[in-house]
Amino acid sequence: MRRFFLLLALACATSQWLAGASLRVPDHVPAGQELSIPTGGSGEATLYLFGPSHVAKRRVKLGSPVVLAGDELVNAGRYVVVLNGESSTFFVTAGPVSTLAFIARPSRVPAATRDVVSGTVFLFDRNQNLVLSPQPVSFSLSVTGAPDVQRTETSKGGIAWTRLDSSRRAGAAQFIASAGAASVRRVVQEVASEPCNIRMHAERAKGGAIELQTDPIRDCAGNPVPDGTIVTFTSVDQSGRSTVDARIKRGIAQAELPESRQATISVAAGVVIGNEIRWGGGQ
Amino acid sequence: MKLILPITLVVLAAALIAAGTIHSTTLAPATTPDRAVQSLLEHVKAKDMRGAYSYVAKQSDINLDSFSRDVKGSDGSLRTYSTLQEFPTKVLNQNDNQAVVRATMQWSSAVGAIYDTRDLQVVREDNSWKVLWPVVKQPKVPPQVIPVNYLRWDIITRGSDDDWGAQNVDAPRVRIVSMNAIERDGGTIVLGEIVNEDTVPAFISVNATLLGKDGAVLGQEESFDKVSHTLLPKEISPFRIDFPNVTLAKVKSVRMQPASLLVAAAADPVIGVLHQRLEKDLRGRPVLKGELINQSGQIVNIPHVLATYYDGSGRVIWVSDGYVNQALMPLTPVPFAVDVRDDLVANVHSYRVTVNEYSINARQP
């Protein structure tokens, strides 16, 4: 009797070995790639596949390889395959970088400012899995008429980031992030800073009014202050104070103030004050 | 006998129709100067310009059309959306042939009550009193081309098919550059100025929350129309937020919340504010007066004047506003006046006037 149980246990162990020992899978499989799992034994068995976003169950023939299609392995993560009472675990890893999510901040920056532009890149494969393995990511910031600013960073945990200086020249800077075959472009508007020096001149208009016009208004780096910026002309004379909030157009601001025998005329934009003219009494 | 009833009905109907359609063209003559002004304004209130004009003296040298334009407004101005409500009058002086009557007209409009005080000359003419309606001569601008280098900002926003990293363009950077809380008539008023520090236009609003000594919220209000909502780059606007029922003594702190949105906007029209000066009005109250001039070629239908008053240290001590009844025609000066608080006049060291504009047929940004 004891010999009978010993033989039965040995037979079970042998059958288990024949069926289960054949469920051998690699530790890591690239996402979206077909996987063939060799099986031993004969007859049919039920295969279960548990993944991060996919579960499958099907009958398979033992003795011939079981094929898991690429569609079943698109999401990176831990997978468990169970066949005939045996289970095995493997990891699906992200494929090569295919797309980038690029966040560039801010969308407008003053020109000639240090560490003012930040770029953050998230790396994804073609199945939108975060590529966790370190990847070189290059950042480039270029504006017409100024040398490009370039930097290469290595991603960590699927993310790469950088901080760059804005160039001295104002304009729409092209901020490009590239990794592998993927590349994404954002536009960062580099704008002039505060006006550096406002200078105006006055002339008598035909009707006697005072015609005022500034020289081209620029910041201290020589960039023209954007059109539309408010420039306030103020005239103070015996009849009171007159003001015109003019807009810079094509780099200059101009306005017409009422006729006056003697007036003090000033100009300002934001917190910056320009020259003063004493009308009627010489400048 | 059978015909009597139908004939009676026909005659009665004709009489009623005639009574309803035929008006007397002669109005009751005014026997007193006060009655002349009252009668004129009663017809204005009833929007009967012809009737009102019958109380205008011939010496006025104003035709019906000009009178109607002056009283009813024109060119989409605020007056065209207003209705005369009340008009108390007071005879200031009178002799046998002429008198001066002060009429304080209260107009109801979409932006609230608007007061217009006029000292009207009344003269005896054809055995009745008639009003010498002051002629407002509109300077005629000769036909011309006003060159405008039209400037505007357009925005490309995030598309639905953009990846999630593609964010919209940042909101404009705005900053409150000064703030002052005062008490008036048992309420708290928060005043200050806000500047658009950015290089793009901003649609702004300013909210304030009053916090009590225990940190409880005493009130939350916004500046509503006491601010210029659209600010171009580097433009400064005053703001005023009223808390009518919260005394300043209860307030421990004020939490300011400026908000800004990037909006498509146009840089025109440019409105000059000329000859600003502090004066007394007809009722002896201090007002800030001046003229507005539209330096662009398009009509500004409803101008809104915002005045900021500063003390000697440059602190904002009051913000007042007022709507102008007349539309701003190109290159045509239009007078304005906004109230100044009596108790503050002595402290006003300087002031600044800005103008909001509302145009019905403005070019869309």
XYZ file of C-alpha atoms in Angstrom:
648
model
C 0.000 0.000 0.000
C 2.800 2.385 0.893
C 4.468 1.546 -2.426
C 1.217 2.418 -4.283
C 1.052 5.944 -2.806
C 4.718 6.473 -3.493
C 4.214 5.578 -7.175
C 1.111 7.804 -7.416
C 2.978 10.823 -6.053
C 5.841 10.161 -8.424
C 3.417 9.954 -11.375
C 1.760 13.262 -10.402
C 5.111 14.984 -10.016
C 6.226 13.656 -13.382
C 3.049 14.853 -15.098
C 3.362 18.255 -13.457
C 6.952 18.497 -14.580
C 6.008 17.475 -18.094
C 3.293 20.146 -18.268
C 4.661 22.963 -16.128
C 8.315 22.873 -16.786
C 7.556 23.859 -20.366
C 5.980 27.307 -19.273
C 9.138 29.253 -19.673
C 8.841 33.007 -20.512
C 11.475 35.728 -20.753
C 11.746 38.199 -17.897
C 11.202 41.253 -20.130
C 9.287 41.663 -23.361
C 9.132 44.864 -25.443
C 5.624 46.368 -25.602
C 3.613 45.388 -28.629
C 5.907 42.515 -29.567
C 4.534 39.012 -30.129
C 5.573 36.421 -27.532
C 5.798 32.690 -28.144
C 5.679 30.422 -25.085
C 6.761 26.808 -25.666
C 4.668 24.119 -23.960
C 5.184 20.449 -23.371
C 2.868 17.521 -22.921
C -0.178 16.703 -24.920
C -3.837 17.399 -24.962
C -5.544 20.718 -24.279
C -5.260 23.123 -21.383
C -6.601 26.533 -20.438
C -4.289 29.543 -20.651
C -4.903 32.653 -18.594
C -3.136 35.967 -19.187
C -3.374 38.780 -16.628
C -1.909 42.137 -17.607
C -2.210 45.739 -16.337
C -5.087 46.462 -18.683
C -5.852 43.176 -20.365
C -7.090 39.747 -19.243
C -7.442 36.744 -21.589
C -8.538 33.125 -21.316
C -8.327 30.535 -24.061
C -7.869 26.819 -24.754
C -4.458 25.873 -26.111
C -2.887 22.667 -27.355
C -0.059 21.428 -25.234
C 3.076 20.415 -27.000
C 3.058 23.326 -29.423
C 4.053 26.931 -28.657
C 1.415 29.294 -27.326
C 1.560 32.648 -29.098
C 0.586 35.878 -27.311
C -0.127 38.501 -29.973
C 1.499 41.924 -29.857
C -1.939 43.497 -29.309
C -2.185 41.652 -26.009
C 1.083 43.078 -24.761
C 0.834 46.789 -25.603
C 0.733 48.133 -22.081
C 3.916 48.133 -20.075
C 3.802 46.408 -16.719
C 3.704 43.064 -14.968
C 1.960 40.166 -16.680
C 1.065 36.757 -15.249
C 0.492 33.760 -17.504
C -1.167 30.634 -16.086
C -1.316 27.355 -17.953
C -2.492 24.061 -16.652
C -2.037 25.085 -13.013
C 1.420 26.565 -13.547
C 2.053 30.304 -13.552
C 4.886 32.489 -14.651
C 5.510 36.247 -14.498
C 7.127 38.576 -16.989
C 7.378 42.348 -17.552
C 6.425 44.226 -20.671
C 8.717 47.208 -21.067
C 8.172 50.383 -23.130
C 9.503 50.370 -26.656
C 11.677 53.024 -28.274
C 10.676 56.665 -27.877
C 7.966 57.520 -30.321
C 6.170 60.588 -28.968
C 6.949 63.424 -26.581
C 4.713 65.485 -24.358
C 6.525 68.779 -24.080
C 5.553 71.441 -21.579
C 7.253 74.781 -22.159
C 6.818 77.553 -19.620
C 6.162 80.428 -19.676
C 4.707 81.343 -23.022
C 6.119 84.877 -22.795
C 9.438 85.880 -21.273
C 11.474 89.056 -21.189
C 14.499 88.965 -23.437
C 17.999 88.615 -21.983
C 16.951 86.957 -18.745
C 18.730 84.019 -17.109
C 17.096 80.635 -16.451
C 13.692 81.940 -17.378
C 12.495 79.343 -19.882
C 11.728 75.888 -18.592
C 10.986 72.809 -20.643
C 9.791 69.436 -19.388
C 9.486 66.387 -21.603
C 7.662 63.135 -20.962
C 8.845 60.289 -23.197
C 6.399 57.759 -24.588
C 6.649 54.812 -26.946
C 4.198 54.289 -29.752
C 1.790 52.586 -27.338
C 1.806 55.578 -24.969
C 3.921 53.763 -22.368
C 6.253 56.015 -20.417
C 9.794 55.175 -21.466
C 11.473 54.689 -18.109
C 14.927 53.823 -19.343
C 17.360 56.762 -19.498
C 17.202 58.518 -22.869
C 19.120 61.516 -24.204
C 16.801 64.474 -24.839
C 18.009 67.583 -26.620
C 16.468 71.028 -26.100
C 16.975 73.906 -28.483
C 15.799 77.498 -28.162
C 16.272 79.701 -31.178
C 15.116 83.115 -32.219
C 15.889 84.747 -35.526
C 19.005 86.832 -35.397
C 20.413 85.323 -32.210
C 22.560 82.237 -31.616
C 20.696 79.061 -30.685
C 20.740 77.903 -27.094
C 21.110 74.109 -26.961
C 21.270 71.610 -24.124
C 21.057 67.829 -23.836
C 19.636 66.154 -20.758
C 19.204 62.488 -19.859
C 15.722 61.445 -18.843
C 15.013 59.939 -15.448
C 11.916 57.883 -14.905
C 10.580 58.951 -18.281
C 11.008 62.682 -17.682
C 13.667 65.157 -18.781
C 13.724 68.862 -18.022
C 15.877 71.898 -18.482
C 16.080 75.619 -17.832
C 17.400 77.998 -20.455
C 18.226 81.678 -20.716
C 16.178 83.839 -23.038
C 18.179 85.378 -25.836
C 18.959 89.060 -26.064
C 16.817 89.503 -29.117
C 13.024 89.685 -28.876
C 10.871 87.553 -31.115
C 8.982 84.286 -31.348
C 11.541 81.758 -30.120
C 11.243 78.194 -31.395
C 11.674 75.846 -28.452
C 12.261 72.313 -29.714
C 12.640 69.108 -27.723
C 13.925 65.981 -29.487
C 14.452 62.386 -28.399
C 15.029 59.515 -30.786
C 12.970 60.148 -33.869
C 10.470 62.307 -32.022
C 10.515 66.070 -31.950
C 8.033 68.665 -30.649
C 8.054 72.427 -31.137
C 6.624 75.110 -28.910
C 6.698 78.881 -29.338
C 7.996 81.067 -26.528
C 7.491 84.762 -27.150
C 10.586 86.636 -26.085
C 9.495 90.203 -25.514
C 11.235 93.462 -24.855
C 11.627 94.533 -21.255
C 10.687 97.941 -19.875
C 11.489 100.905 -22.122
C 15.026 102.045 -21.495
C 14.892 105.615 -22.659
C 11.881 107.492 -23.949
C 12.564 110.609 -25.898
C 9.932 112.757 -27.553
C 9.857 115.869 -29.648
C 7.100 118.377 -30.236
C 5.956 120.373 -33.232
C 3.194 122.851 -33.807
C 0.463 121.302 -35.937
C -1.478 123.207 -38.582
C -4.369 124.119 -36.304
C -2.051 125.278 -33.550
C -2.202 122.050 -31.597
C 0.967 120.449 -30.269
C 1.999 117.368 -32.175
C 4.117 114.987 -30.142
C 6.095 112.014 -31.334
C 8.598 109.774 -29.628
C 11.765 108.356 -31.060
C 11.624 104.577 -31.531
C 11.076 103.157 -28.057
C 13.396 100.298 -27.123
C 14.402 98.351 -24.066
C 17.938 98.400 -22.707
C 18.939 95.476 -24.967
C 17.828 97.444 -28.012
C 14.639 95.510 -28.659
C 11.660 97.562 -29.784
C 8.971 97.764 -27.105
C 5.906 95.916 -28.470
C 3.330 97.819 -30.419
C 0.206 98.557 -28.432
C 2.106 99.500 -25.291
C 0.557 102.573 -23.685
C 2.604 105.763 -23.683
C 1.078 108.671 -21.776
C 1.684 112.229 -22.932
C 0.782 114.907 -20.394
C 0.622 118.635 -20.856
C 0.089 121.018 -17.956
C -0.756 124.627 -18.641
C -3.004 127.372 -17.320
C -6.168 125.688 -18.560
C -5.397 122.484 -16.699
C -3.887 119.133 -17.417
C -4.336 117.303 -20.722
C -3.403 113.664 -21.211
C -3.417 111.257 -24.092
C -2.787 107.554 -23.631
C -1.252 106.815 -27.000
C -0.340 103.354 -28.244
C 3.027 102.506 -29.677
C 2.578 101.772 -33.345
C 5.456 100.733 -35.537
C 7.822 101.417 -32.690
C 6.800 104.995 -31.968
C 4.009 106.739 -30.112
C 2.406 109.958 -31.232
C -0.366 112.191 -29.988
C -1.862 115.598 -30.423
C -2.337 117.867 -27.436
C -4.369 121.100 -27.443
C -2.928 124.440 -28.350
C -1.154 126.196 -25.537
C 0.965 129.307 -25.158
C 3.086 127.835 -22.419
C 2.983 124.268 -21.190
C 5.087 121.603 -19.587
C 4.870 118.377 -21.526
C 6.009 115.011 -20.210
C 5.934 111.434 -21.460
C 5.873 108.100 -19.645
C 5.258 104.404 -20.277
C 4.395 102.321 -17.235
C 6.871 103.313 -14.557
C 9.429 104.751 -16.970
C 9.490 108.510 -17.464
C 10.929 110.166 -20.544
C 12.109 113.662 -21.280
C 10.183 116.833 -20.481
C 9.503 119.696 -22.853
C 8.742 123.255 -21.835
C 6.561 124.417 -24.674
C 6.616 128.106 -25.371
C 9.583 128.724 -23.168
C 12.247 126.700 -24.931
C 13.096 123.117 -24.094
C -86.706 103.530 -37.981
C -84.558 100.558 -38.889
C -81.792 102.866 -40.108
C -81.556 105.035 -37.039
C -79.473 102.630 -34.988
C -76.852 101.866 -37.695
C -76.526 105.530 -38.588
C -76.111 106.447 -34.948
C -73.382 103.832 -34.534
C -71.529 104.992 -37.653
C -71.659 108.617 -36.543
C -70.500 107.675 -33.058
C -67.603 105.605 -34.412
C -66.524 108.442 -36.711
C -66.644 110.865 -33.816
C -64.532 108.595 -31.640
C -61.953 108.057 -34.415
C -61.768 111.791 -34.986
C -61.366 112.441 -31.274
C -58.547 109.906 -31.099
C -56.593 111.134 -34.091
C -57.082 114.847 -34.243
C -54.954 116.773 -31.751
C -54.976 120.382 -31.030
C -51.885 122.006 -32.455
C -51.976 124.794 -29.966
C -50.611 124.005 -26.518
C -51.484 125.859 -23.373
C -49.224 128.908 -23.152
C -46.967 129.099 -20.107
C -48.037 131.825 -17.770
C -44.934 131.700 -15.584
C -41.239 130.991 -16.295
C -41.348 127.935 -14.072
C -44.411 126.640 -15.937
C -42.621 127.100 -19.286
C -39.708 124.939 -18.203
C -41.999 122.396 -16.604
C -44.164 122.164 -19.736
C -41.154 121.784 -21.977
C -39.705 119.002 -19.865
C -43.060 117.268 -19.493
C -43.182 116.952 -23.273
C -39.582 115.748 -23.330
C -40.523 113.102 -20.780
C -43.425 112.077 -23.014
C -40.946 111.994 -25.937
C -43.060 114.616 -27.710
C -40.297 116.717 -29.199
C -42.625 118.833 -31.300
C -44.642 119.714 -28.208
C -41.500 120.476 -26.228
C -40.155 122.619 -29.053
C -43.286 124.789 -28.917
C -41.986 126.075 -25.554
C -38.624 127.057 -27.006
C -38.184 130.760 -27.651
C -37.604 131.905 -31.215
C -34.526 133.765 -30.023
C -32.904 130.417 -29.318
C -32.019 130.097 -32.975
C -32.346 126.353 -32.862
C -34.469 124.270 -35.198
C -36.576 121.302 -34.196
C -34.082 118.816 -35.531
C -31.160 120.253 -33.572
C -33.322 120.563 -30.469
C -34.386 116.912 -30.760
C -30.784 115.791 -31.230
C -29.727 117.732 -28.174
C -32.524 116.447 -25.968
C -32.945 112.898 -27.242
C -29.316 112.267 -28.057
C -27.884 110.890 -31.253
C -25.261 108.577 -32.700
C -26.026 105.797 -30.232
C -25.027 107.931 -27.255
C -26.106 107.102 -23.732
C -28.839 109.748 -23.948
C -30.553 107.758 -26.710
C -31.017 104.962 -24.166
C -32.222 107.297 -21.409
C -35.611 108.510 -20.274
C -36.315 111.697 -18.378
C -37.785 110.820 -14.991
C -37.868 113.868 -12.755
C -37.085 117.529 -13.251
C -37.539 119.699 -10.182
C -37.210 123.350 -11.087
C -36.371 126.471 -9.153
C -36.656 130.084 -10.241
C -33.329 131.727 -9.522
C -34.338 135.226 -10.578
C -37.152 136.855 -12.484
C -38.323 140.202 -13.800
C -41.145 141.176 -16.133
C -39.508 139.976 -19.306
C -36.975 137.334 -18.397
C -36.047 134.829 -15.744
C -33.515 132.142 -14.931
C -34.860 128.749 -13.930
C -32.653 125.944 -12.662
C -33.805 122.507 -13.854
C -32.264 119.430 -12.281
C -33.077 116.667 -14.703
C -32.837 113.072 -13.613
C -32.487 110.667 -16.505
C -32.851 106.949 -16.027
C -30.428 104.914 -18.083
C -28.971 101.450 -18.325
C -26.078 102.543 -16.119
C -28.211 104.151 -13.444
C -29.607 107.617 -12.821
C -27.832 110.482 -14.555
C -28.298 114.039 -13.354
C -28.102 117.060 -15.610
C -28.467 120.489 -14.036
C -29.099 123.442 -16.333
C -29.763 127.090 -15.616
C -32.258 127.935 -18.334
C -33.009 131.454 -19.511
C -36.739 132.034 -19.892
C -38.103 135.045 -21.789
C -41.510 136.543 -22.361
C -42.516 136.069 -25.977
C -45.978 136.635 -27.488
C -47.622 137.035 -24.083
C -46.257 133.752 -22.797
C -42.996 132.512 -21.309
C -40.641 130.508 -23.457
C -37.322 128.862 -22.829
C -34.122 130.060 -24.433
C -32.696 126.648 -25.143
C -28.912 126.847 -25.064
C -27.534 126.102 -28.476
C -24.728 123.560 -28.415
C -22.771 124.204 -31.543
C -21.146 120.998 -32.680
C -17.952 121.834 -34.484
C -18.114 120.350 -37.930
C -15.149 118.243 -38.855
C -14.418 118.607 -42.555
C -14.502 115.440 -44.640
C -11.102 113.836 -44.394
C -9.242 110.585 -44.016
C -7.826 109.881 -40.578
C -5.001 107.407 -41.045
C -5.089 104.663 -38.426
C -2.401 102.039 -38.337
C -4.880 99.555 -37.044
C -3.359 97.371 -34.368
C -4.925 94.382 -32.749
C -4.013 91.149 -31.056
C -5.309 87.763 -32.139
C -4.916 84.566 -30.156
C -4.345 81.006 -31.334
C -5.755 78.727 -28.679
C -5.072 75.097 -27.967
C -6.682 72.718 -30.437
C -8.635 69.618 -29.499
C -6.110 67.408 -31.278
C -3.069 68.904 -29.557
C -1.208 66.722 -27.091
C -1.752 67.418 -23.435
C 1.589 69.182 -23.125
C 0.397 71.930 -25.486
C -1.103 74.458 -23.101
C -2.754 77.741 -23.996
C -0.789 80.947 -23.962
C -0.322 82.256 -20.424
C -2.768 84.779 -18.991
C -1.421 88.331 -18.861
C 0.557 89.354 -15.817
C -1.267 92.048 -13.872
C -0.379 93.609 -10.550
C -2.124 95.786 -8.008
C 0.253 98.697 -7.569
C -1.611 100.493 -4.824
C -4.464 99.789 -2.463
C -6.196 101.838 0.178
C -9.235 101.076 2.323
C -11.346 103.973 3.582
C -14.631 104.382 5.369
C -17.508 106.444 4.030
C -21.173 106.613 5.020
C -20.839 103.624 7.309
C -19.342 101.413 4.649
C -15.866 100.388 3.582
C -14.442 101.315 0.222
C -11.355 99.663 -1.224
C -9.501 101.831 -3.744
C -6.386 101.318 -5.756
C -4.743 100.879 -9.097
C -3.925 97.858 -11.196
C -1.425 97.678 -14.038
C -1.079 95.291 -16.937
C 2.631 94.530 -16.788
C 2.512 92.239 -19.765
C 2.920 92.817 -23.465
C -0.536 91.553 -24.407
C -3.989 92.935 -23.661
C -5.772 91.734 -20.569
C -9.372 91.527 -19.497
C -9.174 92.134 -15.775
C -11.394 92.127 -12.752
C -10.579 92.937 -9.153
C -12.252 91.162 -6.272
C -11.823 91.994 -2.620
C -12.710 90.030 0.480
C -12.938 91.728 3.855
C -11.847 89.595 6.778
C -12.833 90.283 10.350
C -10.793 89.971 13.511
C -11.642 86.295 13.868
C -10.803 85.632 10.242
C -14.456 85.443 9.241
C -15.445 86.792 5.847
C -17.310 90.081 6.278
C -17.999 90.626 2.640
C -16.889 89.880 -0.876
C -17.370 92.285 -3.765
C -15.926 93.136 -7.145
C -15.118 96.403 -8.844
C -17.928 96.043 -11.438
C -17.831 99.208 -13.583
C -15.425 101.150 -11.366
C -12.493 99.803 -13.359
C -11.298 99.615 -16.945
C -11.780 95.980 -17.722
C -9.663 95.875 -20.858
C -6.098 96.942 -20.226
C -3.556 97.291 -22.992
C 0.124 96.646 -22.227
C 1.431 98.916 -19.447
C -2.006 100.487 -19.009
C -3.029 101.422 -15.488
C -6.612 101.456 -14.294
C -8.057 102.626 -11.013
C -10.517 100.397 -9.211
C -13.050 100.985 -6.494
C -14.908 98.313 -4.564
C -17.749 99.345 -2.264
C -18.876 97.410 0.817
C -21.915 99.455 1.861
C -22.697 97.779 5.165
C -19.296 96.936 6.627
C -17.600 99.474 8.857
C -13.852 99.753 8.584
C -13.403 99.198 12.320
C -14.599 95.613 11.918
C -12.083 94.849 9.179
C -8.804 93.223 10.135
C -7.476 92.525 6.659
C -8.433 92.751 3.011
C -7.734 89.949 0.581
C -7.335 91.227 -2.976
C -7.868 88.890 -5.902
C -6.982 90.379 -9.274
C -7.867 88.134 -12.183
C -6.818 88.436 -15.789
C -7.712 86.773 -19.042
C -5.952 87.016 -22.352
C -8.349 88.559 -24.841
C -8.257 89.610 -28.426
C -8.325 93.396 -28.419
C -7.808 96.435 -30.561
C -5.610 99.395 -29.711
C -8.027 101.998 -31.025
C -9.687 104.356 -30.473
C -7.384 106.785 -28.686
C -9.241 109.296 -26.522
C -7.484 112.381 -25.245
C -8.534 114.003 -21.986
C -8.009 117.725 -22.291
C -8.048 120.667 -19.899
C -8.679 118.678 -16.750
C -9.393 120.982 -13.841
C -11.190 121.006 -10.515
C -14.094 123.437 -10.459
C -17.480 123.970 -8.842
C -20.625 123.027 -10.729
C -23.875 125.021 -10.846
C -24.891 123.690 -7.465
C -21.549 124.662 -5.975
C -20.255 121.141 -5.650
C -16.673 120.301 -6.626
C -16.313 118.488 -9.915
C -13.451 117.426 -12.111
C -14.115 118.874 -15.536
C -12.481 118.590 -18.892
C -13.035 117.621 -22.481
C -12.735 114.322 -24.228
C -11.490 114.147 -27.767
C -11.696 111.094 -29.929
C -8.494 111.076 -31.938
C -9.593 108.145 -34.076
C -11.961 107.984 -37.005
C -14.671 105.801 -35.500
C -17.539 107.003 -33.309
C -17.366 106.197 -29.614
C -20.979 105.835 -28.569
C -20.760 105.780 -24.782
C -17.659 107.186 -23.081
C -17.105 106.294 -19.434
C -14.754 108.499 -17.448
C -12.789 107.170 -14.480
C -10.954 109.667 -12.300
C -8.302 108.797 -9.733
C -7.379 111.274 -7.013
C -4.065 111.216 -5.148
C -2.906 112.897 -1.992
C 0.475 114.513 -1.482
C 2.185 111.173 -0.912
C 0.831 109.722 -4.145
C -1.724 107.522 -2.417
C -5.065 106.934 -4.095
C -7.680 108.635 -1.931
C -10.726 108.482 -4.165
C -11.979 107.059 -7.441
C -15.046 108.489 -9.132
C -16.640 107.830 -12.456
C -19.278 109.144 -14.778
C -20.861 108.351 -18.078
C -20.975 110.993 -20.768
C -24.312 111.533 -22.476
C -22.889 112.473 -25.826
C -21.185 110.206 -28.304
C -17.618 111.095 -29.211
C -17.444 112.023 -32.854
C -14.014 112.006 -34.457
C -11.843 114.972 -33.493
C -14.715 116.718 -31.709
C -14.224 117.766 -28.085
C -17.013 116.794 -25.693
C -17.167 118.146 -22.137
C -17.315 115.856 -19.125
C -17.603 116.340 -15.375
C -17.297 113.841 -12.554
C -18.103 114.436 -8.909
C -15.408 114.895 -6.308
C -16.115 114.355 -2.644
C -16.410 117.683 -0.823
C -14.380 116.470 2.130
C -11.515 115.329 -0.075
C -10.967 118.360 -2.263
C -8.488 119.894 0.150
C -6.426 116.699 0.149
C -6.388 116.176 -3.609
C -2.869 116.816 -4.782
C -3.178 115.404 -8.267
C -5.545 113.368 -10.354
C -5.602 111.190 -13.429
C -8.446 110.605 -15.858
C -8.867 107.518 -17.994
C -11.655 106.713 -20.404
C -13.472 103.483 -21.133
C -15.276 103.332 -24.392
C -18.278 101.386 -25.580
C -18.894 101.366 -29.282
C -21.928 99.758 -30.827
C -20.521 99.282 -34.296
C -16.903 98.899 -33.299
C -14.709 96.721 -35.420
C -14.727 93.396 -33.719
C -11.338 92.423 -32.300
